[in-house]
Short mmCIF file of C-alpha atoms in Angstrom, two decimals:
data_model
loop_
_atom_site.label_atom_id
_atom_site.label_comp_id
_atom_site.label_asym_id
_atom_site.label_seq_id
_atom_site.Cartn_x
_atom_site.Cartn_y
_atom_site.Cartn_z
CA MET A 1 -1.51 -11.95 34.85
CA ASN A 2 0.47 -14.91 33.49
CA PRO A 3 2.48 -13.69 30.43
CA ALA A 4 1.31 -16.58 28.25
CA VAL A 5 -2.34 -15.92 29.09
CA GLN A 6 -1.84 -12.21 28.46
CA GLN A 7 -0.36 -12.88 25.01
CA ILE A 8 -3.25 -15.22 24.15
CA LEU A 9 -5.81 -12.59 25.19
CA LEU A 10 -4.06 -9.93 23.10
CA ALA A 11 -3.96 -12.19 20.05
CA ALA A 12 -7.50 -13.57 20.45
CA PRO A 13 -9.33 -10.70 18.64
CA LEU A 14 -7.07 -11.11 15.63
CA PHE A 15 -7.72 -14.82 15.35
CA ALA A 16 -11.42 -14.10 15.93
CA LEU A 17 -11.37 -12.03 12.73
CA VAL A 18 -9.83 -15.01 10.93
CA PHE A 19 -12.75 -17.11 12.16
CA VAL A 20 -15.22 -14.44 11.00
CA GLY A 21 -13.81 -14.71 7.50
CA TYR A 22 -13.97 -18.50 7.66
CA ALA A 23 -17.56 -18.44 8.92
CA ILE A 24 -18.99 -16.05 6.34
CA MET A 25 -17.35 -18.04 3.55
CA LYS A 26 -18.37 -21.43 4.93
CA TRP A 27 -21.88 -20.65 6.13
CA GLY A 28 -22.64 -17.05 5.15
CA GLY A 29 -23.35 -17.59 1.47
CA TRP A 30 -20.34 -15.74 0.10
CA ASN A 31 -19.03 -17.16 -3.15
CA LYS A 32 -15.44 -17.53 -4.28
CA ALA A 33 -15.66 -14.46 -6.53
CA GLY A 34 -16.47 -12.25 -3.55
CA ALA A 35 -13.63 -13.71 -1.51
CA ASP A 36 -11.21 -13.25 -4.42
CA ALA A 37 -12.31 -9.62 -4.81
CA LEU A 38 -11.72 -8.87 -1.12
CA ALA A 39 -8.33 -10.58 -1.18
CA LYS A 40 -7.34 -8.62 -4.30
CA PHE A 41 -8.33 -5.33 -2.65
CA VAL A 42 -6.34 -6.18 0.48
CA PHE A 43 -3.22 -7.26 -1.40
CA THR A 44 -3.15 -4.57 -4.09
CA ILE A 45 -4.60 -1.52 -2.32
CA ALA A 46 -5.03 -1.63 1.46
CA LEU A 47 -1.84 -3.37 2.59
CA PRO A 48 0.41 -1.52 0.12
CA ALA A 49 -1.06 1.77 1.39
CA MET A 50 -0.30 0.78 4.97
CA LEU A 51 3.24 -0.34 4.17
CA PHE A 52 4.03 2.72 2.04
CA ARG A 53 2.80 5.04 4.81
CA LEU A 54 4.75 3.13 7.43
CA MET A 55 8.01 3.12 5.49
CA SER A 56 7.67 6.75 4.33
CA GLY A 57 8.83 7.64 7.84
CA PHE A 58 11.79 5.27 7.55
CA ALA A 59 14.41 8.02 7.86
CA GLY A 60 13.11 8.98 11.29
CA LEU A 61 13.10 5.43 12.64
CA PRO A 62 15.98 3.77 14.47
CA PRO A 63 18.18 1.62 12.22
CA VAL A 64 17.27 -2.05 11.96
CA ASP A 65 20.02 -4.45 13.04
CA ALA A 66 21.06 -6.60 10.07
CA ARG A 67 21.71 -9.48 12.47
CA LEU A 68 17.97 -10.12 12.54
CA LEU A 69 18.14 -11.17 8.86
CA ILE A 70 20.91 -13.65 9.69
CA ALA A 71 18.90 -15.03 12.62
CA PHE A 72 15.65 -15.34 10.67
CA PHE A 73 16.87 -16.57 7.31
CA GLY A 74 19.73 -18.61 8.72
CA ALA A 75 17.11 -20.53 10.68
CA CYS A 76 15.03 -20.84 7.50
CA LEU A 77 17.93 -22.56 5.74
CA ILE A 78 18.53 -24.94 8.66
CA VAL A 79 14.85 -25.92 8.95
CA PHE A 80 14.55 -26.23 5.17
CA VAL A 81 17.33 -28.83 5.12
CA ILE A 82 15.77 -30.65 8.08
CA GLY A 83 12.40 -30.59 6.33
CA ARG A 84 13.80 -32.21 3.23
CA LEU A 85 15.46 -34.94 5.29
CA VAL A 86 12.29 -35.59 7.31
CA SER A 87 10.08 -35.76 4.22
CA ALA A 88 12.49 -38.16 2.52
CA ARG A 89 12.88 -40.47 5.50
CA LEU A 90 9.32 -40.49 6.87
CA PHE A 91 7.24 -40.11 3.70
CA ALA A 92 9.64 -41.15 0.89
CA LEU A 93 8.80 -38.03 -1.11
CA ASP A 94 10.62 -37.14 -4.32
CA GLY A 95 12.90 -34.12 -4.54
CA VAL A 96 10.26 -31.67 -5.76
CA SER A 97 7.77 -32.73 -3.09
CA GLN A 98 10.51 -32.56 -0.47
CA SER A 99 11.15 -28.95 -1.48
CA LEU A 100 7.50 -27.94 -0.99
CA PHE A 101 7.27 -29.88 2.28
CA ALA A 102 10.36 -28.04 3.57
CA LEU A 103 9.11 -24.67 2.31
CA GLY A 104 5.98 -25.13 4.41
CA GLY A 105 8.21 -25.40 7.47
CA VAL A 106 9.83 -22.00 6.93
CA PHE A 107 7.47 -19.74 4.95
CA SER A 108 5.40 -17.81 7.50
CA ASN A 109 2.16 -15.93 6.98
CA ASN A 110 4.11 -12.73 7.60
CA VAL A 111 1.78 -10.33 5.79
CA LEU A 112 -1.73 -11.35 6.82
CA LEU A 113 -0.86 -12.42 10.38
CA GLY A 114 2.69 -11.17 10.98
CA LEU A 115 2.09 -7.46 10.48
CA PRO A 116 -1.09 -7.16 12.58
CA LEU A 117 0.28 -9.41 15.33
CA THR A 118 3.59 -7.51 15.45
CA HIS A 119 1.72 -4.21 15.72
CA THR A 120 -0.66 -5.49 18.41
CA LEU A 121 1.71 -7.57 20.54
CA LEU A 122 5.02 -5.73 20.16
CA GLY A 123 4.06 -2.19 19.19
CA GLU A 124 5.09 0.33 16.54
CA SER A 125 8.79 0.08 17.40
CA ALA A 126 8.91 -3.50 16.11
CA MET A 127 7.31 -2.73 12.74
CA PRO A 128 10.51 -1.71 10.87
CA SER A 129 12.05 -5.09 11.77
CA ALA A 130 8.90 -6.88 10.60
CA ALA A 131 8.83 -4.88 7.37
CA LEU A 132 12.48 -5.73 6.69
CA VAL A 133 11.71 -9.45 7.01
CA VAL A 134 8.70 -9.05 4.70
CA VAL A 135 10.87 -7.36 2.06
CA PHE A 136 13.38 -10.19 1.93
CA ASN A 137 11.07 -13.08 2.77
CA ALA A 138 9.60 -13.76 -0.66
CA LEU A 139 12.84 -13.07 -2.55
CA ILE A 140 15.04 -15.32 -0.39
CA LEU A 141 12.60 -18.17 0.19
CA TRP A 142 11.19 -18.27 -3.35
CA THR A 143 14.74 -18.35 -4.63
CA LEU A 144 15.61 -21.12 -2.16
CA VAL A 145 12.73 -23.36 -3.22
CA THR A 146 13.35 -22.60 -6.91
CA VAL A 147 16.97 -23.74 -6.52
CA SER A 148 15.80 -26.86 -4.69
CA VAL A 149 13.12 -27.75 -7.25
CA GLU A 150 15.34 -27.08 -10.27
CA TRP A 151 18.09 -29.22 -8.77
CA ALA A 152 15.63 -32.02 -8.02
CA ARG A 153 14.21 -31.90 -11.55
CA HIS A 154 17.29 -31.35 -13.65
CA GLY A 155 20.36 -31.62 -11.43
CA ALA A 156 21.28 -28.13 -12.63
CA LEU A 157 20.21 -24.54 -11.98
CA THR A 158 18.74 -22.13 -14.52
CA LEU A 159 19.15 -18.36 -14.64
CA ALA A 160 15.71 -18.03 -16.22
CA GLY A 161 14.06 -19.32 -13.05
CA PHE A 162 15.94 -16.82 -10.90
CA GLY A 163 15.08 -13.98 -13.28
CA LYS A 164 11.38 -14.77 -13.08
CA THR A 165 11.58 -14.96 -9.29
CA VAL A 166 13.27 -11.57 -8.98
CA ARG A 167 10.81 -9.92 -11.40
CA GLY A 168 7.88 -11.46 -9.56
CA VAL A 169 9.08 -10.22 -6.19
CA LEU A 170 9.90 -6.68 -7.35
CA THR A 171 6.49 -6.29 -9.02
CA ASN A 172 4.66 -7.63 -5.97
CA PRO A 173 2.51 -4.71 -4.69
CA LEU A 174 3.59 -5.29 -1.08
CA VAL A 175 7.31 -5.32 -1.78
CA ALA A 176 6.96 -2.42 -4.24
CA ALA A 177 5.13 -0.36 -1.59
CA ILE A 178 7.80 -1.05 1.04
CA LEU A 179 10.64 -0.16 -1.33
CA ALA A 180 8.85 2.96 -2.65
CA GLY A 181 8.00 4.10 0.88
CA THR A 182 11.59 3.58 2.00
CA VAL A 183 12.96 5.60 -0.93
CA PHE A 184 10.42 8.36 -0.22
CA GLY A 185 11.31 8.35 3.48
CA LEU A 186 15.04 8.57 2.79
CA SER A 187 14.42 11.55 0.50
CA GLY A 188 13.49 13.63 3.54
CA LEU A 189 10.11 14.64 2.11
CA THR A 190 6.83 14.42 4.01
CA LEU A 191 3.46 13.33 2.69
CA PRO A 192 0.96 16.20 2.27
CA GLY A 193 -2.24 15.84 4.27
CA LEU A 194 -4.36 15.41 1.14
CA ILE A 195 -2.45 12.19 0.41
CA ASP A 196 -1.58 11.07 3.93
CA GLN A 197 -5.14 11.06 5.28
CA PRO A 198 -6.61 8.76 2.59
CA LEU A 199 -3.58 6.49 3.01
CA LYS A 200 -4.21 6.39 6.76
CA MET A 201 -7.85 5.44 6.21
CA LEU A 202 -6.82 2.61 3.92
CA ALA A 203 -4.07 1.57 6.34
CA ASP A 204 -6.54 1.40 9.24
CA ALA A 205 -8.75 -0.95 7.19
CA ALA A 206 -5.89 -3.12 5.94
CA LEU A 207 -5.22 -5.23 9.01
CA PRO A 208 -8.78 -6.31 9.92
CA LEU A 209 -9.70 -6.91 6.29
CA SER A 210 -6.53 -8.93 5.72
CA LEU A 211 -7.43 -11.25 8.60
CA ILE A 212 -10.97 -11.71 7.30
CA ALA A 213 -9.62 -12.42 3.81
CA LEU A 214 -7.27 -15.04 5.28
CA GLY A 215 -10.17 -16.76 7.02
CA MET A 216 -12.17 -16.81 3.80
CA GLY A 217 -9.26 -18.40 1.98
CA LEU A 218 -8.86 -21.05 4.65
CA ALA A 219 -12.48 -22.11 4.13
CA GLU A 220 -11.40 -23.69 0.84
CA PHE A 221 -8.94 -26.04 2.55
CA GLY A 222 -9.32 -29.24 4.55
CA VAL A 223 -7.14 -31.27 6.89
CA ARG A 224 -8.28 -34.87 6.29
CA SER A 225 -6.15 -35.61 3.25
CA HIS A 226 -2.56 -36.59 4.10
CA TRP A 227 -3.01 -35.36 7.68
CA ARG A 228 0.29 -36.84 8.87
CA GLN A 229 2.25 -34.80 6.35
CA SER A 230 0.20 -31.69 7.22
CA ALA A 231 0.86 -32.25 10.93
CA SER A 232 4.60 -32.72 10.33
CA ILE A 233 4.81 -29.47 8.37
CA SER A 234 2.96 -27.69 11.18
CA VAL A 235 5.39 -29.03 13.80
CA LEU A 236 8.35 -27.73 11.79
CA LYS A 237 6.68 -24.38 11.27
CA LEU A 238 5.23 -23.68 14.71
CA GLY A 239 7.85 -25.40 16.87
CA LEU A 240 11.25 -25.96 15.33
CA HIS A 241 11.48 -22.81 13.20
CA PRO A 242 10.90 -20.24 15.99
CA LEU A 243 13.14 -22.13 18.41
CA ILE A 244 16.07 -22.12 15.97
CA VAL A 245 15.47 -18.44 15.19
CA TRP A 246 15.53 -17.73 18.91
CA GLY A 247 18.76 -19.69 19.36
CA LEU A 248 20.49 -17.82 16.52
CA ALA A 249 19.22 -14.46 17.78
CA VAL A 250 20.63 -15.15 21.25
CA ALA A 251 23.93 -16.37 19.79
CA LEU A 252 24.22 -13.21 17.69
CA GLY A 253 23.37 -10.93 20.60
CA LEU A 254 20.30 -9.48 18.90
CA PRO A 255 18.49 -6.85 21.02
CA GLU A 256 15.26 -7.82 22.79
CA THR A 257 12.78 -6.07 20.49
CA GLU A 258 14.33 -7.48 17.32
CA THR A 259 14.60 -10.93 18.91
CA ARG A 260 10.93 -10.97 19.88
CA THR A 261 10.00 -9.74 16.40
CA VAL A 262 11.83 -12.45 14.45
CA VAL A 263 10.67 -15.17 16.84
CA LEU A 264 7.08 -13.96 16.48
CA LEU A 265 7.31 -13.99 12.69
CA ALA A 266 8.92 -17.43 12.68
CA SER A 267 6.21 -18.85 14.96
CA LEU A 268 3.36 -17.96 12.61
CA SER A 269 1.30 -20.37 10.55
CA VAL A 270 2.25 -21.61 7.08
CA GLY A 271 2.00 -18.84 4.47
CA ALA A 272 -0.56 -19.02 1.68
CA ASN A 273 2.25 -18.57 -0.87
CA VAL A 274 3.34 -22.14 -0.14
CA TYR A 275 -0.01 -23.37 -1.44
CA LEU A 276 0.36 -21.20 -4.55
CA MET A 277 3.82 -22.67 -5.09
CA SER A 278 2.47 -26.21 -4.66
CA ARG A 279 -0.14 -25.48 -7.33
CA GLN A 280 2.53 -24.11 -9.63
CA PHE A 281 4.64 -27.26 -9.34
CA GLN A 282 1.59 -29.58 -9.13
CA VAL A 283 2.78 -31.39 -5.99
CA MET A 284 1.78 -31.53 -2.30
CA GLN A 285 -1.40 -29.50 -2.79
CA GLY A 286 -3.48 -31.52 -0.29
CA PRO A 287 -0.86 -31.71 2.49
CA VAL A 288 0.09 -28.05 2.12
CA ALA A 289 -3.55 -26.92 2.14
CA GLY A 290 -4.13 -29.01 5.25
CA SER A 291 -1.08 -27.51 6.95
CA LEU A 292 -2.40 -24.00 6.23
CA LEU A 293 -5.62 -24.67 8.10
CA LEU A 294 -4.06 -26.75 10.88
CA SER A 295 -1.17 -24.40 11.59
CA THR A 296 -3.43 -21.33 11.55
CA ALA A 297 -5.72 -22.91 14.15
CA LEU A 298 -2.82 -24.05 16.36
CA ALA A 299 -0.92 -20.76 16.05
CA ALA A 300 -3.70 -19.02 17.97
CA VAL A 301 -2.21 -20.73 21.04
CA THR A 302 1.39 -21.59 20.11
CA THR A 303 2.42 -18.12 18.88
CA PRO A 304 1.50 -16.31 22.13
CA LEU A 305 3.11 -19.12 24.14
CA MET A 306 6.32 -18.89 22.12
CA LEU A 307 6.39 -15.10 22.54
CA ALA A 308 5.84 -15.45 26.28
CA LEU A 309 8.72 -17.95 26.46
CA VAL A 310 11.08 -15.55 24.67
CA SER A 311 9.99 -12.65 26.89
CA ARG A 312 11.15 -14.35 30.10
#
């Protein structure tokens, strides 16, 4: 079977669950309160349980090559700069809007799509690399956009903004679960069955429920408003970002599994956190929301194709 077709077939059930969430929210009579409750359960209970259980075996896993962080986040910085230049030249956006435009080009949906896709397409051996990216993703990219926005607004940086960012990341249930699981794993202890079995049950539910919750969230967004900006963000995110990650990974001599992992994560759709950030700064809400929906739909095809290209 053609590798690209094989990757699409493997990813299709996951994107089908995204559509299920979209459909029940759009036409199934679910209200926003129900969708918010499911999303809260996924983010604060199910996914943290899965990540804690995964990382509790960290000591027994092979070490993760730190070069993957350079490849992934080095590419993020390059694409972020390109995104600011594109948004200034093509759309004449101000500095704050440029920052959110550029963030959309580098902030992947690593939790809701990245973790299940990594597990399905690349297997358990790739999960430590994916988890490492998840740990640093919010901290590095939120800090990056905070620096960019503060500079655009005031021409100076504030320590208060960085302090809030760090506190927000460390108290995030997902990051806290990864860090706690890693510490537990390094201690050499093992989880007793009375704790491990309930965690496994929650972990098994986390991935399908997270995809349904993502689809329900996407039902709130549209693509008509500012579609050119939404399309431009999607091109940066789905095309340029994974290609630059791939180039850096090859240049650094990153092993095949780690290379495929970071390229997969870079090729994913725009992360929902970009929309939350746009709401916080009160800019680019329509274009970012549109890019969430557009990039999620396109990634059903572009992500498997990108992974097939890297696997040659």
